[in-house]
Coordinates of N, CA, C and O in Angstrom, one line a residue:
M1 N -2.0 6.7 15.6 CA -2.5 6.8 17.0 C -1.3 6.4 17.9 O -0.8 5.3 17.7
A2 N -0.9 7.2 18.8 CA 0.2 6.9 19.7 C -0.2 5.9 20.8 O -1.3 5.9 21.3
R3 N 0.7 5.0 21.2 CA 0.5 4.1 22.3 C 1.4 4.6 23.4 O 2.4 5.2 23.3
A4 N 0.9 4.2 24.6 CA 1.7 4.5 25.8 C 3.1 3.8 25.7 O 3.2 2.7 25.2
A5 N 4.1 4.4 26.2 CA 5.4 3.8 26.2 C 5.4 2.5 26.9 O 4.8 2.3 28.0
G6 N 6.0 1.5 26.3 CA 6.1 0.2 26.9 C 4.9 -0.7 26.6 O 4.9 -1.9 26.9
S7 N 3.8 -0.2 26.0 CA 2.6 -1.0 25.8 C 2.9 -1.8 24.5 O 3.5 -1.3 23.5
A8 N 2.4 -3.0 24.4 CA 2.6 -3.9 23.3 C 1.7 -3.4 22.1 O 0.6 -2.9 22.3
A9 N 2.1 -3.6 20.9 CA 1.3 -3.3 19.7 C 0.2 -4.3 19.7 O 0.3 -5.5 20.0
P10 N -1.0 -3.9 19.3 CA -2.2 -4.8 19.2 C -2.0 -5.8 18.1 O -1.3 -5.5 17.1
A11 N -2.6 -7.0 18.3 CA -2.6 -8.0 17.2 C -3.7 -7.6 16.2 O -4.7 -7.0 16.6
L12 N -3.5 -7.9 14.9 CA -4.5 -7.6 14.0 C -5.7 -8.5 14.2 O -5.5 -9.7 14.4
Q13 N -6.9 -8.0 14.1 CA -8.1 -8.7 14.3 C -8.5 -9.5 13.0 O -7.9 -9.2 11.9
R14 N -9.5 -10.3 13.1 CA -9.9 -11.1 11.9 C -10.3 -10.1 10.8 O -11.1 -9.1 11.0
G15 N -9.9 -10.3 9.6 CA -10.1 -9.4 8.5 C -8.8 -8.8 8.1 O -8.1 -9.2 7.2
P16 N -8.4 -7.8 8.9 CA -7.0 -7.2 8.6 C -5.9 -8.1 8.9 O -4.8 -7.9 8.4
D17 N -6.1 -9.2 9.6 CA -5.0 -10.2 9.8 C -4.5 -10.8 8.5 O -3.4 -11.3 8.5
A18 N -5.3 -10.6 7.4 CA -4.8 -11.1 6.1 C -3.5 -10.3 5.7 O -2.8 -10.8 4.9
F19 N -3.3 -9.2 6.4 CA -2.2 -8.3 6.0 C -1.0 -8.5 7.0 O 0.0 -7.7 7.0
S20 N -1.1 -9.5 7.9 CA 0.0 -9.6 8.9 C 1.4 -9.8 8.3 O 2.4 -9.5 9.0
F21 N 1.4 -10.3 7.1 CA 2.7 -10.5 6.4 C 3.5 -9.1 6.4 O 4.7 -9.1 6.5
F22 N 2.8 -8.0 6.3 CA 3.4 -6.7 6.1 C 4.0 -6.1 7.4 O 4.8 -5.2 7.4
L23 N 3.5 -6.6 8.6 CA 3.9 -6.0 9.8 C 5.4 -5.8 10.0 O 6.1 -6.8 9.7
G24 N 5.9 -4.6 10.3 CA 7.3 -4.4 10.4 C 7.8 -3.2 9.5 O 7.0 -2.5 9.0
R25 N 9.1 -3.1 9.5 CA 9.7 -2.1 8.7 C 10.4 -2.7 7.5 O 11.1 -3.7 7.5
W26 N 10.2 -2.0 6.3 CA 10.7 -2.4 5.0 C 11.6 -1.4 4.4 O 11.3 -0.2 4.4
D27 N 12.7 -1.8 3.7 CA 13.5 -1.0 3.0 C 13.2 -1.3 1.5 O 13.3 -2.4 1.0
C28 N 12.9 -0.2 0.7 CA 12.4 -0.4 -0.7 C 13.3 0.4 -1.6 O 13.8 1.5 -1.3
A29 N 13.6 -0.2 -2.8 CA 14.4 0.4 -3.8 C 13.8 0.0 -5.2 O 13.4 -1.2 -5.3
G30 N 13.8 0.9 -6.1 CA 13.3 0.6 -7.4 C 13.6 1.7 -8.4 O 14.6 2.4 -8.3
H31 N 12.6 1.9 -9.3 CA 12.8 2.9 -10.4 C 11.5 3.4 -10.9 O 10.5 2.7 -10.8
F32 N 11.6 4.6 -11.5 CA 10.5 5.1 -12.3 C 10.6 4.5 -13.7 O 11.7 4.5 -14.3
V33 N 9.5 3.9 -14.2 CA 9.6 3.2 -15.5 C 9.9 4.1 -16.7 O 10.8 3.8 -17.5
K34 N 9.3 5.2 -16.8 CA 9.4 6.1 -17.9 C 10.9 6.7 -18.0 O 11.5 6.7 -19.1
S35 N 11.4 7.2 -16.9 CA 12.7 7.8 -16.9 C 13.9 6.8 -16.5 O 15.0 7.1 -16.9
G36 N 13.5 5.8 -15.9 CA 14.6 4.8 -15.4 C 15.3 5.3 -14.2 O 16.2 4.7 -13.6
K37 N 14.9 6.5 -13.6 CA 15.6 7.1 -12.5 C 15.3 6.2 -11.2 O 14.2 5.7 -11.0
P38 N 16.3 6.1 -10.4 CA 16.1 5.3 -9.2 C 15.2 6.0 -8.1 O 15.1 7.2 -8.1
I39 N 14.6 5.2 -7.3 CA 13.8 5.7 -6.2 C 14.0 4.7 -5.0 O 14.2 3.5 -5.2
S40 N 14.0 5.3 -3.8 CA 14.1 4.4 -2.6 C 13.2 5.0 -1.5 O 12.9 6.2 -1.5
S41 N 12.8 4.1 -0.6 CA 11.8 4.6 0.4 C 11.9 3.6 1.6 O 12.5 2.5 1.5
T42 N 11.2 4.0 2.6 CA 10.9 3.1 3.8 C 9.4 3.0 3.9 O 8.7 3.9 3.8
E43 N 9.0 1.7 4.2 CA 7.6 1.5 4.5 C 7.5 0.8 5.8 O 8.2 -0.2 6.1
V44 N 6.6 1.4 6.7 CA 6.5 0.8 8.1 C 5.0 0.5 8.3 O 4.1 1.3 8.1
F45 N 4.7 -0.8 8.6 CA 3.4 -1.3 8.8 C 3.2 -1.6 10.3 O 4.0 -2.4 10.9
T46 N 2.1 -1.1 10.9 CA 1.8 -1.4 12.3 C 0.3 -1.6 12.4 O -0.5 -1.1 11.7
A47 N -0.1 -2.4 13.4 CA -1.5 -2.6 13.7 C -2.0 -1.4 14.5 O -1.2 -0.8 15.3
D48 N -3.2 -0.9 14.2 CA -3.7 0.3 14.9 C -5.2 0.1 15.2 O -5.8 -0.8 14.7
V49 N -5.7 1.0 16.0 CA -7.1 1.0 16.5 C -7.5 -0.4 17.0 O -8.4 -1.0 16.5
A50 N -6.8 -0.8 18.0 CA -7.0 -2.1 18.7 C -6.9 -3.3 17.7 O -7.6 -4.3 17.8
G51 N -6.1 -3.1 16.6 CA -5.9 -4.2 15.7 C -6.9 -4.3 14.6 O -6.9 -5.2 13.8
H52 N -7.8 -3.3 14.5 CA -8.9 -3.4 13.5 C -8.4 -2.8 12.1 O -9.1 -2.9 11.1
W53 N -7.3 -2.1 12.2 CA -6.7 -1.5 11.0 C -5.2 -1.7 10.9 O -4.6 -1.8 11.9
L54 N -4.7 -1.7 9.7 CA -3.3 -1.8 9.5 C -2.9 -0.4 9.0 O -3.4 0.1 8.0
R55 N -1.9 0.2 9.7 CA -1.4 1.5 9.3 C -0.1 1.3 8.5 O 0.8 0.6 9.0
M56 N 0.0 2.0 7.4 CA 1.3 2.0 6.6 C 1.7 3.4 6.4 O 1.0 4.3 6.0
E57 N 3.0 3.6 6.7 CA 3.6 4.9 6.5 C 4.7 4.7 5.4 O 5.6 3.9 5.6
H58 N 4.6 5.5 4.3 CA 5.6 5.4 3.2 C 6.4 6.7 3.2 O 5.7 7.8 3.1
D59 N 7.7 6.6 3.2 CA 8.5 7.8 3.1 C 9.6 7.7 2.1 O 10.5 6.8 2.3
D60 N 9.5 8.4 1.0 CA 10.6 8.5 0.0 C 11.9 9.0 0.6 O 11.8 9.9 1.5
R61 N 13.0 8.6 0.2 CA 14.3 9.1 0.5 C 14.6 10.2 -0.5 O 14.3 10.1 -1.7
P62 N 15.4 11.2 0.0 CA 15.8 12.3 -1.0 C 16.6 11.6 -2.1 O 17.2 10.6 -2.0
P63 N 16.5 12.2 -3.3 CA 15.9 13.5 -3.6 C 14.4 13.6 -3.8 O 13.8 14.6 -4.0
H64 N 13.7 12.4 -3.7 CA 12.3 12.4 -3.8 C 11.6 12.8 -2.5 O 12.2 12.7 -1.4
S65 N 10.3 13.2 -2.6 CA 9.7 13.7 -1.4 C 8.3 13.3 -1.2 O 7.5 13.9 -0.5
F66 N 7.9 12.1 -1.7 CA 6.6 11.6 -1.5 C 6.4 11.0 -0.1 O 7.3 10.2 0.3
H67 N 5.4 11.3 0.6 CA 5.1 10.8 1.9 C 3.6 10.4 2.0 O 2.8 11.2 1.6
A68 N 3.3 9.3 2.5 CA 1.9 8.8 2.6 C 1.6 8.1 3.9 O 2.5 7.4 4.4
L69 N 0.4 8.2 4.3 CA -0.2 7.4 5.4 C -1.3 6.7 4.7 O -2.2 7.2 4.1
E70 N -1.3 5.3 4.9 CA -2.4 4.5 4.4 C -3.0 3.7 5.6 O -2.3 3.3 6.5
I71 N -4.3 3.6 5.5 CA -5.0 2.8 6.6 C -5.8 1.7 5.9 O -6.7 1.9 5.0
W72 N -5.4 0.4 6.1 CA -6.0 -0.7 5.5 C -6.9 -1.4 6.5 O -6.6 -1.6 7.6
G73 N -8.1 -1.8 6.0 CA -9.1 -2.5 6.9 C -9.9 -3.4 6.1 O -9.7 -3.7 4.9
Y74 N -10.9 -3.9 6.8 CA -11.8 -4.9 6.2 C -13.3 -4.6 6.5 O -13.6 -4.3 7.7
N75 N -14.1 -4.7 5.5 CA -15.6 -4.4 5.7 C -16.3 -5.7 5.7 O -16.4 -6.4 4.6
K76 N -16.8 -6.2 6.8 CA -17.5 -7.5 6.9 C -18.7 -7.5 6.1 O -19.1 -8.6 5.6
K77 N -19.4 -6.4 6.0 CA -20.7 -6.4 5.2 C -20.5 -6.6 3.7 O -21.3 -7.3 3.1
T78 N -19.4 -6.0 3.2 CA -19.2 -6.1 1.7 C -18.2 -7.2 1.4 O -18.0 -7.5 0.3
N79 N -17.5 -7.7 2.5 CA -16.5 -8.7 2.3 C -15.3 -8.2 1.4 O -14.8 -8.9 0.6
E80 N -15.0 -6.9 1.6 CA -14.0 -6.3 0.8 C -13.0 -5.6 1.7 O -13.4 -5.2 2.8
Y81 N -11.8 -5.5 1.3 CA -10.8 -4.7 2.0 C -10.7 -3.3 1.5 O -11.0 -3.1 0.3
S82 N -10.4 -2.4 2.4 CA -10.4 -1.0 2.0 C -9.0 -0.4 2.4 O -8.4 -0.8 3.4
N83 N -8.6 0.6 1.6 CA -7.3 1.3 1.8 C -7.5 2.8 1.6 O -7.9 3.2 0.5
Y84 N -7.4 3.6 2.7 CA -7.5 5.0 2.6 C -6.1 5.6 2.6 O -5.3 5.3 3.5
V85 N -5.9 6.4 1.5 CA -4.5 6.9 1.3 C -4.5 8.5 1.5 O -5.4 9.1 0.9
F86 N -3.6 9.0 2.3 CA -3.4 10.4 2.5 C -2.0 10.7 2.2 O -1.1 10.0 2.8
D87 N -1.7 11.6 1.3 CA -0.3 11.9 1.0 C -0.1 13.4 0.8 O -1.0 14.2 0.9
N88 N 1.1 13.8 0.6 CA 1.5 15.2 0.4 C 1.3 15.8 -1.0 O 1.7 16.9 -1.2
Y89 N 0.7 15.0 -1.9 CA 0.5 15.5 -3.3 C -0.9 15.5 -3.7 O -1.3 16.2 -4.7
S90 N -1.7 14.6 -3.2 CA -3.1 14.4 -3.7 C -4.1 14.5 -2.6 O -3.8 14.4 -1.4
P91 N -5.4 14.7 -3.0 CA -6.5 14.6 -2.0 C -6.6 13.2 -1.5 O -6.0 12.3 -2.1
A92 N -7.3 13.0 -0.4 CA -7.5 11.6 0.1 C -8.1 10.8 -1.0 O -8.9 11.2 -1.7
R93 N -7.7 9.5 -1.0 CA -8.2 8.5 -2.0 C -8.6 7.2 -1.3 O -8.0 6.9 -0.2
K94 N -9.5 6.5 -1.9 CA -9.9 5.2 -1.4 C -9.7 4.2 -2.4 O -10.0 4.4 -3.6
Y95 N -9.2 3.0 -2.0 CA -8.9 1.9 -2.8 C -9.7 0.7 -2.2 O -9.8 0.6 -1.0
L96 N -10.1 -0.3 -3.1 CA -10.7 -1.5 -2.6 C -9.9 -2.7 -3.2 O -9.2 -2.6 -4.2
S97 N -10.0 -3.8 -2.5 CA -9.4 -5.1 -2.9 C -10.3 -6.2 -2.4 O -10.9 -6.2 -1.4
A98 N -10.2 -7.3 -3.2 CA -10.9 -8.6 -2.8 C -10.0 -9.4 -1.9 O -10.4 -10.4 -1.4
G99 N -8.7 -8.9 -1.7 CA -7.8 -9.6 -0.9 C -6.7 -10.3 -1.7 O -6.6 -10.1 -2.9
W100 N -6.0 -11.2 -1.0 CA -4.9 -11.9 -1.7 C -5.5 -12.9 -2.8 O -6.4 -13.6 -2.5
K101 N -4.9 -12.9 -3.9 CA -5.1 -13.9 -5.0 C -3.8 -14.6 -5.2 O -2.9 -14.1 -5.9
G102 N -3.6 -15.7 -4.4 CA -2.3 -16.3 -4.4 C -1.3 -15.4 -3.7 O -1.6 -15.1 -2.5
Q103 N -0.3 -15.0 -4.4 CA 0.7 -14.1 -3.8 C 0.5 -12.6 -4.1 O 1.4 -11.8 -3.9
V104 N -0.6 -12.3 -4.7 CA -0.9 -11.0 -5.3 C -2.0 -10.3 -4.6 O -3.1 -10.8 -4.4
L105 N -1.8 -9.0 -4.2 CA -2.8 -8.2 -3.5 C -2.9 -6.9 -4.4 O -1.9 -6.2 -4.6
T106 N -4.1 -6.6 -5.0 CA -4.3 -5.5 -5.8 C -5.2 -4.5 -5.2 O -6.4 -4.9 -4.8
W107 N -4.8 -3.2 -5.0 CA -5.7 -2.2 -4.6 C -6.1 -1.4 -5.8 O -5.2 -0.9 -6.5
R108 N -7.4 -1.2 -6.0 CA -7.9 -0.4 -7.1 C -8.6 0.8 -6.6 O -9.4 0.7 -5.7
K109 N -8.4 1.9 -7.2 CA -9.0 3.2 -6.8 C -10.5 3.1 -7.1 O -10.9 2.6 -8.1
T110 N -11.3 3.6 -6.1 CA -12.7 3.7 -6.3 C -13.1 4.9 -7.1 O -12.3 5.8 -7.3
G111 N -14.3 4.9 -7.6 CA -14.8 6.0 -8.4 C -14.8 5.7 -9.8 O -14.3 4.7 -10.3
D112 N -15.3 6.7 -10.6 CA -15.4 6.5 -12.0 C -14.8 7.7 -12.8 O -15.2 8.1 -13.9
G113 N -13.8 8.3 -12.1 CA -13.1 9.4 -12.7 C -12.3 9.1 -13.9 O -12.1 7.9 -14.2
A114 N -11.9 10.1 -14.7 CA -11.1 9.8 -15.9 C -9.7 9.3 -15.6 O -9.2 8.5 -16.3
Y115 N -9.2 9.6 -14.4 CA -7.9 9.1 -14.0 C -8.1 8.0 -12.9 O -8.7 8.2 -11.9
M116 N -7.5 6.8 -13.2 CA -7.6 5.7 -12.2 C -6.2 5.2 -11.9 O -5.3 5.3 -12.8
D117 N -6.0 4.7 -10.7 CA -4.7 4.1 -10.4 C -4.8 2.9 -9.5 O -5.9 2.6 -9.0
R118 N -3.8 2.1 -9.4 CA -3.8 0.9 -8.6 C -2.4 0.6 -8.1 O -1.4 1.0 -8.7
F119 N -2.4 -0.1 -7.0 CA -1.1 -0.7 -6.4 C -1.2 -2.2 -6.5 O -2.2 -2.8 -6.0
I120 N -0.2 -2.8 -6.9 CA -0.1 -4.3 -7.0 C 1.1 -4.8 -6.1 O 2.2 -4.4 -6.4
F121 N 0.7 -5.5 -5.0 CA 1.8 -6.0 -4.2 C 1.9 -7.5 -4.5 O 0.9 -8.2 -4.6
V122 N 3.2 -8.0 -4.6 CA 3.4 -9.4 -4.9 C 4.4 -9.9 -3.8 O 5.5 -9.3 -3.7
R123 N 4.0 -10.9 -3.0 CA 4.9 -11.4 -2.0 C 6.0 -12.2 -2.7 O 5.7 -13.0 -3.7
G124 N 7.2 -12.2 -2.1 CA 8.3 -12.9 -2.6 C 9.0 -13.6 -1.4 O 10.0 -13.2 -1.0
G125 N 8.3 -14.6 -0.9 CA 8.8 -15.2 0.3 C 8.4 -14.5 1.6 O 7.4 -13.7 1.5
T126 N 9.0 -14.8 2.7 CA 8.5 -14.2 4.0 C 9.1 -12.8 4.3 O 8.5 -12.1 5.1
D127 N 10.1 -12.4 3.6 CA 10.8 -11.1 3.9 C 11.0 -10.2 2.7 O 11.9 -9.4 2.7
E128 N 10.1 -10.3 1.7 CA 10.3 -9.5 0.5 C 8.9 -9.4 -0.2 O 8.1 -10.3 -0.2
Y129 N 8.7 -8.2 -0.8 CA 7.6 -8.0 -1.7 C 8.0 -7.0 -2.7 O 8.9 -6.2 -2.6
R130 N 7.2 -7.0 -3.8 CA 7.3 -6.0 -4.9 C 6.0 -5.2 -4.9 O 5.0 -5.8 -4.9
V131 N 6.1 -3.9 -5.1 CA 4.9 -3.1 -5.3 C 5.0 -2.3 -6.6 O 6.1 -1.7 -6.8
T132 N 4.0 -2.4 -7.4 CA 4.0 -1.7 -8.7 C 2.8 -0.7 -8.6 O 1.7 -1.1 -8.3
Y133 N 3.1 0.5 -9.0 CA 2.1 1.6 -9.1 C 1.8 1.8 -10.6 O 2.8 2.0 -11.3
A134 N 0.5 1.8 -10.9 CA 0.2 2.0 -12.3 C -1.0 2.9 -12.4 O -1.8 3.0 -11.4
A135 N -1.2 3.5 -13.5 CA -2.3 4.5 -13.7 C -2.8 4.4 -15.2 O -2.1 3.9 -16.1
R136 N -4.1 4.9 -15.4 CA -4.6 5.0 -16.7 C -5.6 6.2 -16.8 O -6.2 6.5 -15.8
S137 N -5.7 6.8 -17.9 CA -6.6 7.9 -18.1 C -7.6 7.6 -19.2 O -7.3 6.9 -20.2
N138 N -8.8 8.0 -18.9 CA -9.9 7.8 -19.9 C -10.1 6.4 -20.4 O -10.3 6.2 -21.6
G139 N -9.9 5.4 -19.5 CA -10.1 4.0 -19.9 C -9.0 3.4 -20.8 O -9.1 2.3 -21.3
K140 N -7.9 4.2 -21.0 CA -6.8 3.6 -21.8 C -6.1 2.5 -21.1 O -6.3 2.2 -20.0
K141 N -5.1 2.0 -21.8 CA -4.2 0.9 -21.2 C -3.5 1.4 -20.0 O -3.1 2.5 -19.9
W142 N -3.4 0.4 -19.0 CA -2.6 0.7 -17.8 C -1.2 1.0 -18.1 O -0.6 0.3 -19.0
S143 N -0.6 2.0 -17.4 CA 0.8 2.4 -17.6 C 1.5 2.3 -16.3 O 1.1 2.9 -15.3
T144 N 2.6 1.5 -16.2 CA 3.3 1.4 -14.9 C 4.1 2.7 -14.7 O 4.9 3.1 -15.6
I145 N 4.0 3.2 -13.5 CA 4.6 4.5 -13.1 C 6.0 4.2 -12.4 O 7.0 4.7 -12.8
D146 N 5.9 3.3 -11.4 CA 7.1 2.9 -10.7 C 7.0 1.6 -10.1 O 5.9 1.0 -10.0
V147 N 8.1 1.0 -9.8 CA 8.2 -0.4 -9.2 C 9.2 -0.3 -8.1 O 10.3 0.2 -8.2
L148 N 8.8 -0.9 -6.9 CA 9.7 -0.9 -5.8 C 9.8 -2.4 -5.3 O 8.9 -3.1 -5.3
Q149 N 11.1 -2.8 -5.0 CA 11.3 -4.1 -4.4 C 11.6 -3.8 -2.9 O 12.5 -3.0 -2.6
C150 N 10.9 -4.4 -2.0 CA 11.0 -4.1 -0.6 C 11.5 -5.4 0.2 O 11.0 -6.5 -0.1
K151 N 12.4 -5.1 1.1 CA 12.9 -6.2 2.0 C 12.8 -5.8 3.4 O 13.0 -4.7 3.8
R152 N 12.4 -6.8 4.2 CA 12.2 -6.6 5.6 C 13.5 -6.2 6.3 O 14.6 -6.7 6.0
Q153 N 13.5 -5.1 7.1 CA 14.6 -4.7 7.9 C 14.8 -5.4 9.2 O 13.8 -5.9 9.8

């Protein structure tokens, strides 16, 4: 959602404010676990919809081409956090989280399909985090797909 030029970004409201750590622009570098090939991206987090949601834009750098828009929020009725993911490879997906457990935030895909995935964010101080993407099929063991180490720009 675009803001008028010169207008200040909204502050995150109660609930999504749990994610204020992420606000800003991040430079990420890591690798695909299976192949060992490097990957890098930019992640930008901004408050949106009058601060009721956190917007995350993920853009891989070439030669990779994954791009995603994520919308993180809080459901007061269920006391759960939700993350809606839209990207250039998959249908829209929904993830849930109970929130931070110490320095760890885990988003788990909703539904009971054969393929499940999750994102695990681990804070590393005030200007760094690691995100691990993992998946499993048919209830088998989780397999890590890729790992990114992100630093605030």
